[in-house]
mmCIF file of C-alpha atoms in Angstrom:
data_model
loop_
_atom_site.group_PDB
_atom_site.id
_atom_site.type_symbol
_atom_site.label_atom_id
_atom_site.label_comp_id
_atom_site.label_asym_id
_atom_site.label_seq_id
_atom_site.Cartn_x
_atom_site.Cartn_y
_atom_site.Cartn_z
ATOM 1 C CA MET T 1 69.931 39.738 70.458
ATOM 2 C CA ALA T 2 71.382 41.692 72.971
ATOM 3 C CA LEU T 3 74.218 40.912 72.424
ATOM 4 C CA MET T 4 73.429 43.404 69.386
ATOM 5 C CA ASP T 5 71.853 45.308 70.782
ATOM 6 C CA PHE T 6 75.364 45.917 73.255
ATOM 7 C CA ILE T 7 77.143 46.278 69.965
ATOM 8 C CA LYS T 8 75.155 49.150 68.329
ATOM 9 C CA LYS T 9 75.143 51.187 71.316
ATOM 10 C CA GLN T 10 78.681 51.554 70.797
ATOM 11 C CA PHE T 11 78.757 53.246 67.621
ATOM 12 C CA ILE T 12 77.501 57.005 67.734
ATOM 13 C CA ASP T 13 75.399 57.836 64.595
ATOM 14 C CA ILE T 14 74.542 61.354 66.359
ATOM 15 C CA ILE T 15 76.533 64.170 67.477
ATOM 16 C CA GLN T 16 74.977 67.859 68.922
ATOM 17 C CA TRP T 17 75.725 70.256 71.334
ATOM 18 C CA THR T 18 72.911 71.952 73.828
ATOM 19 C CA GLU T 19 73.886 73.947 75.713
ATOM 20 C CA THR T 20 73.101 74.217 78.574
ATOM 21 C CA GLY T 21 73.812 77.426 80.450
ATOM 22 C CA ASP T 22 75.955 81.086 80.050
ATOM 23 C CA GLY T 23 80.100 80.929 80.412
ATOM 24 C CA THR T 24 80.657 77.862 78.838
ATOM 25 C CA LEU T 25 83.559 77.903 76.023
ATOM 26 C CA ALA T 26 84.650 74.949 75.049
ATOM 27 C CA TRP T 27 83.331 71.931 75.903
ATOM 28 C CA ARG T 28 84.248 67.752 74.602
ATOM 29 C CA PHE T 29 81.609 65.112 73.168
ATOM 30 C CA PRO T 30 81.058 62.198 75.674
ATOM 31 C CA MET T 31 82.563 59.993 73.602
ATOM 32 C CA ALA T 32 83.683 57.390 76.352
ATOM 33 C CA GLU T 33 84.951 53.775 74.440
ATOM 34 C CA MET T 34 82.822 54.019 71.533
ATOM 35 C CA GLU T 35 83.135 54.877 67.650
ATOM 36 C CA ILE T 36 82.237 57.275 65.503
ATOM 37 C CA GLN T 37 79.852 55.379 62.900
ATOM 38 C CA ASN T 38 80.662 56.021 59.486
ATOM 39 C CA GLY T 39 78.462 58.548 58.266
ATOM 40 C CA ALA T 40 76.805 59.733 61.558
ATOM 41 C CA SER T 41 75.221 63.160 61.875
ATOM 42 C CA LEU T 42 77.255 66.083 62.773
ATOM 43 C CA THR T 43 74.794 69.118 64.099
ATOM 44 C CA VAL T 44 76.417 73.039 64.445
ATOM 45 C CA ARG T 45 74.632 75.286 65.772
ATOM 46 C CA GLU T 46 74.477 78.698 65.149
ATOM 47 C CA SER T 47 76.952 80.877 67.294
ATOM 48 C CA GLN T 48 79.255 76.766 67.451
ATOM 49 C CA VAL T 49 82.233 76.608 65.574
ATOM 50 C CA ALA T 50 83.052 72.052 65.784
ATOM 51 C CA VAL T 51 86.655 70.375 65.552
ATOM 52 C CA PHE T 52 87.747 67.356 65.350
ATOM 53 C CA VAL T 53 91.453 66.311 66.772
ATOM 54 C CA ASN T 54 93.287 63.310 65.902
ATOM 55 C CA GLU T 55 95.624 61.817 68.183
ATOM 56 C CA GLY T 56 96.386 65.565 69.911
ATOM 57 C CA GLN T 57 96.380 66.473 66.101
ATOM 58 C CA VAL T 58 94.113 68.689 65.230
ATOM 59 C CA ALA T 59 91.759 67.730 61.884
ATOM 60 C CA ASP T 60 88.608 69.046 60.536
ATOM 61 C CA VAL T 61 86.482 72.267 61.782
ATOM 62 C CA PHE T 62 83.170 72.978 60.980
ATOM 63 C CA GLY T 63 80.774 75.763 61.239
ATOM 64 C CA PRO T 64 76.872 76.197 62.232
ATOM 65 C CA GLY T 65 75.214 73.474 59.646
ATOM 66 C CA MET T 66 74.082 69.705 59.376
ATOM 67 C CA TYR T 67 76.941 67.338 58.229
ATOM 68 C CA LYS T 68 77.162 63.689 57.089
ATOM 69 C CA LEU T 69 79.992 62.486 57.909
ATOM 70 C CA THR T 70 81.885 60.826 55.728
ATOM 71 C CA THR T 71 85.619 60.561 53.897
ATOM 72 C CA GLN T 72 83.907 63.578 51.689
ATOM 73 C CA THR T 73 83.486 65.683 54.723
ATOM 74 C CA LEU T 74 86.168 64.966 57.288
ATOM 75 C CA PRO T 75 88.721 65.363 54.397
ATOM 76 C CA VAL T 76 91.914 66.265 57.121
ATOM 77 C CA LEU T 77 91.272 63.204 58.952
ATOM 78 C CA THR T 78 90.621 60.717 56.547
ATOM 79 C CA TYR T 79 94.582 62.281 55.588
ATOM 80 C CA LEU T 80 95.586 61.556 59.339
ATOM 81 C CA LYS T 81 94.137 57.881 58.919
ATOM 82 C CA ASN T 82 94.894 57.028 55.815
ATOM 83 C CA TRP T 83 91.653 55.990 55.077
ATOM 84 C CA ASP T 84 90.353 54.873 51.488
ATOM 85 C CA LYS T 85 88.031 56.761 49.291
ATOM 86 C CA LEU T 86 85.542 53.988 50.074
ATOM 87 C CA PHE T 87 86.606 53.634 54.146
ATOM 88 C CA GLU T 88 83.052 52.751 55.661
ATOM 89 C CA SER T 89 84.457 51.891 59.084
ATOM 90 C CA PRO T 90 83.384 53.486 62.441
ATOM 91 C CA PHE T 91 86.137 55.204 63.782
ATOM 92 C CA LYS T 92 87.535 57.226 66.523
ATOM 93 C CA SER T 93 88.106 60.534 66.557
ATOM 94 C CA ASP T 94 87.456 63.555 69.463
ATOM 95 C CA VAL T 95 84.913 66.078 69.213
ATOM 96 C CA TYR T 96 85.397 70.052 70.922
ATOM 97 C CA PHE T 97 81.998 72.172 70.384
ATOM 98 C CA PHE T 98 83.662 75.820 71.166
ATOM 99 C CA SER T 99 80.617 78.477 71.548
ATOM 100 C CA THR T 100 80.893 81.476 69.174
ATOM 101 C CA ARG T 101 78.410 83.678 71.277
ATOM 102 C CA GLN T 102 79.552 86.921 72.645
ATOM 103 C CA GLN T 103 80.498 87.329 76.435
ATOM 104 C CA VAL T 104 78.719 90.505 78.090
ATOM 105 C CA ASP T 105 80.188 92.374 80.941
ATOM 106 C CA GLN T 106 82.533 90.816 81.787
ATOM 107 C CA LYS T 107 84.490 93.274 84.290
ATOM 108 C CA TRP T 108 88.294 95.115 84.565
ATOM 109 C CA GLY T 109 89.438 96.745 87.541
ATOM 110 C CA THR T 110 92.721 97.861 89.149
ATOM 111 C CA PRO T 111 93.159 96.103 92.295
ATOM 112 C CA GLN T 112 95.909 98.140 93.617
ATOM 113 C CA PRO T 113 96.823 102.161 91.800
ATOM 114 C CA ILE T 114 98.755 101.593 88.852
ATOM 115 C CA THR T 115 102.350 103.540 88.089
ATOM 116 C CA ILE T 116 102.031 105.028 84.755
ATOM 117 C CA ARG T 117 104.586 108.246 83.220
ATOM 118 C CA ASP T 118 103.042 111.387 82.450
ATOM 119 C CA LYS T 119 104.632 114.007 80.223
ATOM 120 C CA ASP T 120 103.428 116.396 83.003
ATOM 121 C CA PHE T 121 104.032 115.325 86.412
ATOM 122 C CA GLY T 122 106.352 112.262 85.678
ATOM 123 C CA ALA T 123 105.444 108.882 87.341
ATOM 124 C CA VAL T 124 101.884 109.080 88.184
ATOM 125 C CA ARG T 125 99.355 106.709 89.732
ATOM 126 C CA LEU T 126 95.845 105.897 89.295
ATOM 127 C CA ARG T 127 93.051 103.551 89.673
ATOM 128 C CA ALA T 128 90.649 102.518 86.519
ATOM 129 C CA PHE T 129 87.655 100.010 85.742
ATOM 130 C CA GLY T 130 84.668 99.248 83.468
ATOM 131 C CA ASN T 131 83.291 96.233 81.312
ATOM 132 C CA TYR T 132 84.507 94.525 77.890
ATOM 133 C CA SER T 133 82.688 91.811 76.302
ATOM 134 C CA PHE T 134 84.845 88.799 73.633
ATOM 135 C CA ARG T 135 84.592 85.796 71.484
ATOM 136 C CA ILE T 136 86.158 82.749 70.360
ATOM 137 C CA GLY T 137 87.596 83.977 66.925
ATOM 138 C CA ASP T 138 89.681 81.324 66.195
ATOM 139 C CA ALA T 139 88.610 77.798 67.574
ATOM 140 C CA LYS T 140 91.340 76.225 66.093
ATOM 141 C CA LEU T 141 93.604 78.046 67.952
ATOM 142 C CA PHE T 142 92.130 78.559 70.936
ATOM 143 C CA HIS T 143 91.672 75.261 71.444
ATOM 144 C CA THR T 144 95.832 75.011 70.330
ATOM 145 C CA GLU T 145 96.743 77.666 73.313
ATOM 146 C CA ILE T 146 94.435 77.839 76.118
ATOM 147 C CA SER T 147 91.846 75.108 75.831
ATOM 148 C CA GLY T 148 93.525 71.788 75.614
ATOM 149 C CA THR T 149 91.568 68.350 76.702
ATOM 150 C CA ARG T 150 89.629 69.484 79.117
ATOM 151 C CA ASP T 151 86.561 68.626 79.465
ATOM 152 C CA ILE T 152 84.282 71.691 79.949
ATOM 153 C CA TYR T 153 86.686 75.330 79.442
ATOM 154 C CA SER T 154 84.768 78.015 80.675
ATOM 155 C CA VAL T 155 84.445 81.838 81.226
ATOM 156 C CA ALA T 156 85.831 82.262 84.471
ATOM 157 C CA ASP T 157 88.648 80.336 83.401
ATOM 158 C CA LEU T 158 89.814 82.539 81.395
ATOM 159 C CA ASP T 159 88.651 85.522 83.558
ATOM 160 C CA GLY T 160 92.069 85.891 85.197
ATOM 161 C CA GLN T 161 94.440 85.902 81.782
ATOM 162 C CA LEU T 162 91.801 88.030 80.137
ATOM 163 C CA ARG T 163 91.919 90.600 83.211
ATOM 164 C CA GLY T 164 95.692 90.632 82.950
ATOM 165 C CA LEU T 165 95.767 91.541 79.747
ATOM 166 C CA VAL T 166 94.082 94.751 80.167
ATOM 167 C CA LEU T 167 95.873 95.053 83.614
ATOM 168 C CA GLN T 168 99.218 94.494 81.064
ATOM 169 C CA ASN T 169 98.600 97.411 78.056
ATOM 170 C CA ILE T 170 96.795 100.223 80.446
ATOM 171 C CA SER T 171 100.416 102.122 80.338
ATOM 172 C CA ASN T 172 100.306 101.623 76.620
ATOM 173 C CA ALA T 173 97.250 103.094 76.342
ATOM 174 C CA ILE T 174 97.689 105.927 78.081
ATOM 175 C CA ALA T 175 100.939 107.175 75.728
ATOM 176 C CA SER T 176 98.845 105.974 72.714
ATOM 177 C CA SER T 177 96.377 107.681 73.363
ATOM 178 C CA GLY T 178 98.624 111.051 73.454
ATOM 179 C CA VAL T 179 95.281 112.424 75.968
ATOM 180 C CA PRO T 180 97.341 114.374 78.933
ATOM 181 C CA PHE T 181 97.251 112.791 82.945
ATOM 182 C CA LEU T 182 94.700 115.150 84.011
ATOM 183 C CA ASP T 183 92.251 115.165 81.279
ATOM 184 C CA LEU T 184 91.566 110.776 81.103
ATOM 185 C CA ALA T 185 88.835 111.472 83.479
ATOM 186 C CA ALA T 186 87.050 113.542 80.840
ATOM 187 C CA ASN T 187 88.401 111.408 78.017
ATOM 188 C CA GLN T 188 87.056 108.357 78.364
ATOM 189 C CA ILE T 189 85.703 107.171 75.326
ATOM 190 C CA GLN T 190 89.224 107.909 74.044
ATOM 191 C CA PHE T 191 91.186 106.150 75.908
ATOM 192 C CA ALA T 192 88.662 103.050 75.756
ATOM 193 C CA GLN T 193 89.637 103.378 71.786
ATOM 194 C CA ALA T 194 93.291 103.147 72.293
ATOM 195 C CA LEU T 195 92.684 100.196 75.582
ATOM 196 C CA ALA T 196 91.429 98.170 72.661
ATOM 197 C CA ALA T 197 94.007 99.058 69.862
ATOM 198 C CA GLN T 198 96.274 97.621 71.890
ATOM 199 C CA LEU T 199 94.086 94.579 73.337
ATOM 200 C CA VAL T 200 92.867 93.273 69.806
ATOM 201 C CA PRO T 201 96.123 91.553 68.777
ATOM 202 C CA GLU T 202 97.086 90.864 71.879
ATOM 203 C CA PHE T 203 93.638 88.732 72.542
ATOM 204 C CA GLU T 204 94.032 87.374 68.798
ATOM 205 C CA LYS T 205 97.770 85.418 69.793
ATOM 206 C CA ILE T 206 95.004 82.713 72.211
ATOM 207 C CA GLY T 207 92.138 82.812 69.796
ATOM 208 C CA ILE T 208 89.525 86.038 71.368
ATOM 209 C CA LYS T 209 88.261 88.547 69.374
ATOM 210 C CA LEU T 210 88.251 91.784 71.569
ATOM 211 C CA GLU T 211 84.751 93.112 70.706
ATOM 212 C CA ASN T 212 84.118 96.254 72.897
ATOM 213 C CA ILE T 213 85.645 97.436 75.949
ATOM 214 C CA THR T 214 84.731 100.491 78.183
ATOM 215 C CA VAL T 215 86.498 102.537 80.426
ATOM 216 C CA GLN T 216 83.902 103.479 83.129
ATOM 217 C CA ASN T 217 85.882 105.176 85.799
ATOM 218 C CA VAL T 218 89.355 107.285 86.157
ATOM 219 C CA SER T 219 90.105 107.564 89.806
ATOM 220 C CA LEU T 220 93.286 110.467 89.836
ATOM 221 C CA PRO T 221 94.845 110.800 93.263
ATOM 222 C CA GLU T 222 94.725 113.306 95.646
ATOM 223 C CA GLU T 223 97.678 114.760 95.199
ATOM 224 C CA LEU T 224 96.970 115.540 91.635
ATOM 225 C CA GLN T 225 92.823 116.222 92.598
ATOM 226 C CA LYS T 226 94.082 119.702 94.132
ATOM 227 C CA ILE T 227 96.334 120.694 91.475
ATOM 228 C CA LEU T 228 93.449 120.240 89.021
ATOM 229 C CA ASP T 229 91.508 121.528 91.494
ATOM 230 C CA GLN T 230 94.319 124.926 91.556
ATOM 231 C CA LYS T 231 94.184 124.535 87.582
ATOM 232 C CA ILE T 232 90.149 125.357 87.846
ATOM 233 C CA GLY T 233 90.435 128.093 90.164
ATOM 234 C CA MET T 234 93.141 130.038 87.815
ATOM 235 C CA GLY T 235 90.905 129.046 84.899
ATOM 236 C CA MET T 236 88.523 131.008 86.029
ATOM 237 C CA VAL T 237 89.960 133.866 86.602
ATOM 238 C CA GLY T 238 92.052 133.509 82.993
ATOM 239 C CA ASN T 239 94.949 132.240 83.999
ATOM 240 C CA ASP T 240 95.807 135.889 85.506
ATOM 241 C CA MET T 241 98.645 135.767 87.466
ATOM 242 C CA GLY T 242 97.806 138.484 89.870
ATOM 243 C CA LYS T 243 94.290 137.957 90.211
ATOM 244 C CA PHE T 244 94.742 133.981 90.920
ATOM 245 C CA MET T 245 96.959 135.108 93.787
ATOM 246 C CA GLN T 246 94.513 137.944 94.576
ATOM 247 C CA TYR T 247 91.151 134.298 94.288
ATOM 248 C CA GLN T 248 93.935 132.454 96.125
ATOM 249 C CA THR T 249 93.821 135.310 99.208
ATOM 250 C CA ALA T 250 90.483 135.452 99.600
ATOM 251 C CA GLN T 251 90.059 131.566 99.443
ATOM 252 C CA ALA T 252 92.587 131.947 103.124
ATOM 253 C CA ILE T 253 90.288 134.773 104.986
ATOM 254 C CA PRO T 254 88.130 132.257 106.014
ATOM 255 C CA LYS T 255 91.770 130.232 108.030
ATOM 256 C CA PHE T 256 92.851 133.902 109.166
ATOM 257 C CA ALA T 257 88.613 134.195 111.084
ATOM 258 C CA GLU T 258 88.649 130.562 112.238
ATOM 259 C CA GLY T 259 91.484 130.933 113.562
ATOM 260 C CA ALA T 260 90.827 134.798 115.241
ATOM 261 C CA GLY T 261 87.685 133.197 116.931
ATOM 262 C CA SER T 262 90.109 129.840 118.272
ATOM 263 C CA GLY T 263 92.692 131.715 119.563
ATOM 264 C CA GLY T 264 95.438 130.018 117.941
ATOM 265 C CA GLY T 265 98.215 131.241 116.484
ATOM 266 C CA GLY T 266 98.272 134.026 113.490
ATOM 267 C CA GLY T 267 101.106 131.941 112.256
ATOM 268 C CA GLY T 268 100.018 128.471 111.700
ATOM 269 C CA ILE T 269 97.584 130.331 109.836
ATOM 270 C CA ALA T 270 99.783 132.315 108.047
ATOM 271 C CA GLY T 271 101.501 128.864 106.840
ATOM 272 C CA ASP T 272 98.300 127.129 106.185
ATOM 273 C CA ALA T 273 97.698 130.098 103.559
ATOM 274 C CA MET T 274 100.521 130.216 101.998
ATOM 275 C CA GLY T 275 100.952 126.122 101.921
ATOM 276 C CA LEU T 276 97.510 126.427 99.699
ATOM 277 C CA GLY T 277 99.538 128.187 97.496
ATOM 278 C CA ALA T 278 98.568 131.519 98.091
ATOM 279 C CA GLY T 279 101.896 132.953 97.697
ATOM 280 C CA VAL T 280 101.352 135.867 99.149
ATOM 281 C CA ALA T 281 103.532 137.511 101.966
ATOM 282 C CA LEU T 282 102.127 138.849 105.093
ATOM 283 C CA GLY T 283 101.349 142.186 106.504
ATOM 284 C CA GLN T 284 100.666 144.964 103.296
ATOM 285 C CA VAL T 285 101.459 142.697 100.215
ATOM 286 C CA LEU T 286 98.258 141.357 102.115
ATOM 287 C CA ALA T 287 96.148 143.708 102.029
ATOM 288 C CA GLN T 288 97.063 144.732 98.843
ATOM 289 C CA ASN T 289 96.854 141.566 97.456
ATOM 290 C CA LEU T 290 92.674 142.294 99.381
ATOM 291 C CA ALA T 291 92.644 145.829 98.162
ATOM 292 C CA GLN T 292 93.178 145.142 93.786
ATOM 293 C CA GLY T 293 90.982 141.666 94.099
ATOM 294 C CA LEU T 294 88.229 142.730 96.814
ATOM 295 C CA SER T 295 87.401 146.498 95.948
ATOM 296 C CA PRO T 296 89.614 148.099 93.084
ATOM 297 C CA SER T 297 87.457 150.704 93.193
ATOM 298 C CA ALA T 298 88.527 151.292 97.046
ATOM 299 C CA ALA T 299 91.228 151.263 96.824
ATOM 300 C CA ALA T 300 91.594 153.777 93.909
ATOM 301 C CA GLN T 301 90.198 156.684 96.227
ATOM 302 C CA ALA T 302 92.933 155.660 98.866
ATOM 303 C CA ALA T 303 96.329 155.556 96.636
ATOM 304 C CA ALA T 304 94.729 159.278 95.041
ATOM 305 C CA THR T 305 93.755 160.108 98.877
ATOM 306 C CA GLN T 306 97.611 159.403 99.404
ATOM 307 C CA GLN T 307 100.099 162.607 98.727
ATOM 308 C CA GLN T 308 102.760 159.515 98.800
ATOM 309 C CA PRO T 309 101.819 156.182 98.409
ATOM 310 C CA ALA T 310 103.982 153.867 101.307
ATOM 311 C CA VAL T 311 106.280 151.855 99.556
ATOM 312 C CA ALA T 312 105.387 148.393 100.312
ATOM 313 C CA VAL T 313 108.472 146.717 103.059
ATOM 314 C CA VAL T 314 109.323 142.491 104.005
ATOM 315 C CA SER T 315 111.026 140.654 105.571
ATOM 316 C CA PRO T 316 113.572 139.013 103.555
ATOM 317 C CA VAL T 317 111.909 135.322 105.776
ATOM 318 C CA ASP T 318 108.990 136.407 104.087
ATOM 319 C CA VAL T 319 110.151 137.340 100.796
ATOM 320 C CA MET T 320 112.110 134.003 100.802
ATOM 321 C CA THR T 321 108.695 131.592 102.200
ATOM 322 C CA THR T 322 107.523 133.428 99.293
ATOM 323 C CA LEU T 323 109.548 132.360 96.824
ATOM 324 C CA GLU T 324 109.485 129.186 97.783
ATOM 325 C CA LYS T 325 105.759 128.723 97.421
ATOM 326 C CA LEU T 326 105.255 130.176 94.200
ATOM 327 C CA GLY T 327 109.030 127.942 93.044
ATOM 328 C CA GLU T 328 106.242 124.657 93.797
ATOM 329 C CA LEU T 329 104.028 126.044 91.940
ATOM 330 C CA LYS T 330 106.087 126.500 89.112
ATOM 331 C CA THR T 331 107.379 123.013 89.751
ATOM 332 C CA LYS T 332 103.768 121.203 89.064
ATOM 333 C CA GLY T 333 102.833 123.738 86.018
ATOM 334 C CA ILE T 334 100.613 125.669 87.807
ATOM 335 C CA LEU T 335 102.729 128.972 86.793
ATOM 336 C CA THR T 336 105.029 129.536 83.685
ATOM 337 C CA GLN T 337 108.344 130.403 84.153
ATOM 338 C CA GLU T 338 107.760 134.362 83.019
ATOM 339 C CA GLU T 339 105.279 133.841 86.136
ATOM 340 C CA PHE T 340 107.462 133.102 88.243
ATOM 341 C CA ASP T 341 110.718 135.433 86.683
ATOM 342 C CA ALA T 342 107.958 138.439 87.234
ATOM 343 C CA LYS T 343 106.922 137.987 90.423
ATOM 344 C CA LYS T 344 110.272 137.186 91.940
ATOM 345 C CA ALA T 345 110.846 140.611 90.645
ATOM 346 C CA GLU T 346 108.007 142.219 91.894
ATOM 347 C CA LEU T 347 108.858 140.663 95.184
ATOM 348 C CA LEU T 348 112.996 141.668 95.594
ATOM 349 C CA LYS T 349 111.762 145.256 95.286
ATOM 350 C CA LYS T 350 110.241 144.582 98.041
ATOM 351 C CA LEU T 351 113.141 143.922 100.395
ATOM 352 C CA VAL T 352 113.983 146.484 102.894
#
């Protein structure tokens, strides 16, 4: 009797997988030296797929349901083993279960700033991060390409591969989105949609279906953040170059006051003001801009009381310095060529 009990234990008559936790993508049914009883019961629960593998070759694939394992329900395995239709003996086969549930809140991000091409600024660097969710879409392909014969394959095992695919496709996603680099932070949904379009075919190559991806933050480099602030400043004055110069001059006034209060040299403060992009020469040019921008009525009254208006005169050094600063603003896209030419002509008239 003991011998018969031992023999019975070598045959498997129920095959199923009850997930004990999250994060498992593939699980191999423990066969050891046992064989599957002909007519055994296979239970595949919702959000699962079962795959039979014969000597390394994928055979039959089962979706959710309960099955009685016979030559009728195992047509591929029957063909591979050359079984007769009336075959009823126990058989050996590897059985793998795959979880098709969504794996949610998977993090992605750029550990270091990545360099991308932008039509406005050439090569720029950015940081970005967000999350995504996925599921196994093709269990057969996932088995052959990723999980293989491992007893357990988890989300953690796949995490590095998927993160790499996300980072690899960010540049293409930004290029295809058509969103200017400085507008990315305000168009995260459009950026995420473009990124998803790039990633879906890449994920499908390994049997993974991308369900959703979000972009939660895009960080601009400090130098481009300064340019963005300047563009915002121009927007506040209606993109008028003259008003923008007056606005920048007003922004420089506290630096002059701070330098005077601390006993610092005036030359260094003037350099700081022009470094901010004020583009205003010293002396009479500064006074003229302040009069026009801060008190138009006072400027008009002063002009009326003068019989012969004084001609604003600046030194060649100041003109060259201002032109260099204006040239930098033009290069960065803050000034147009027309605005630059107009300001250049105005400054040249002021030469001694």
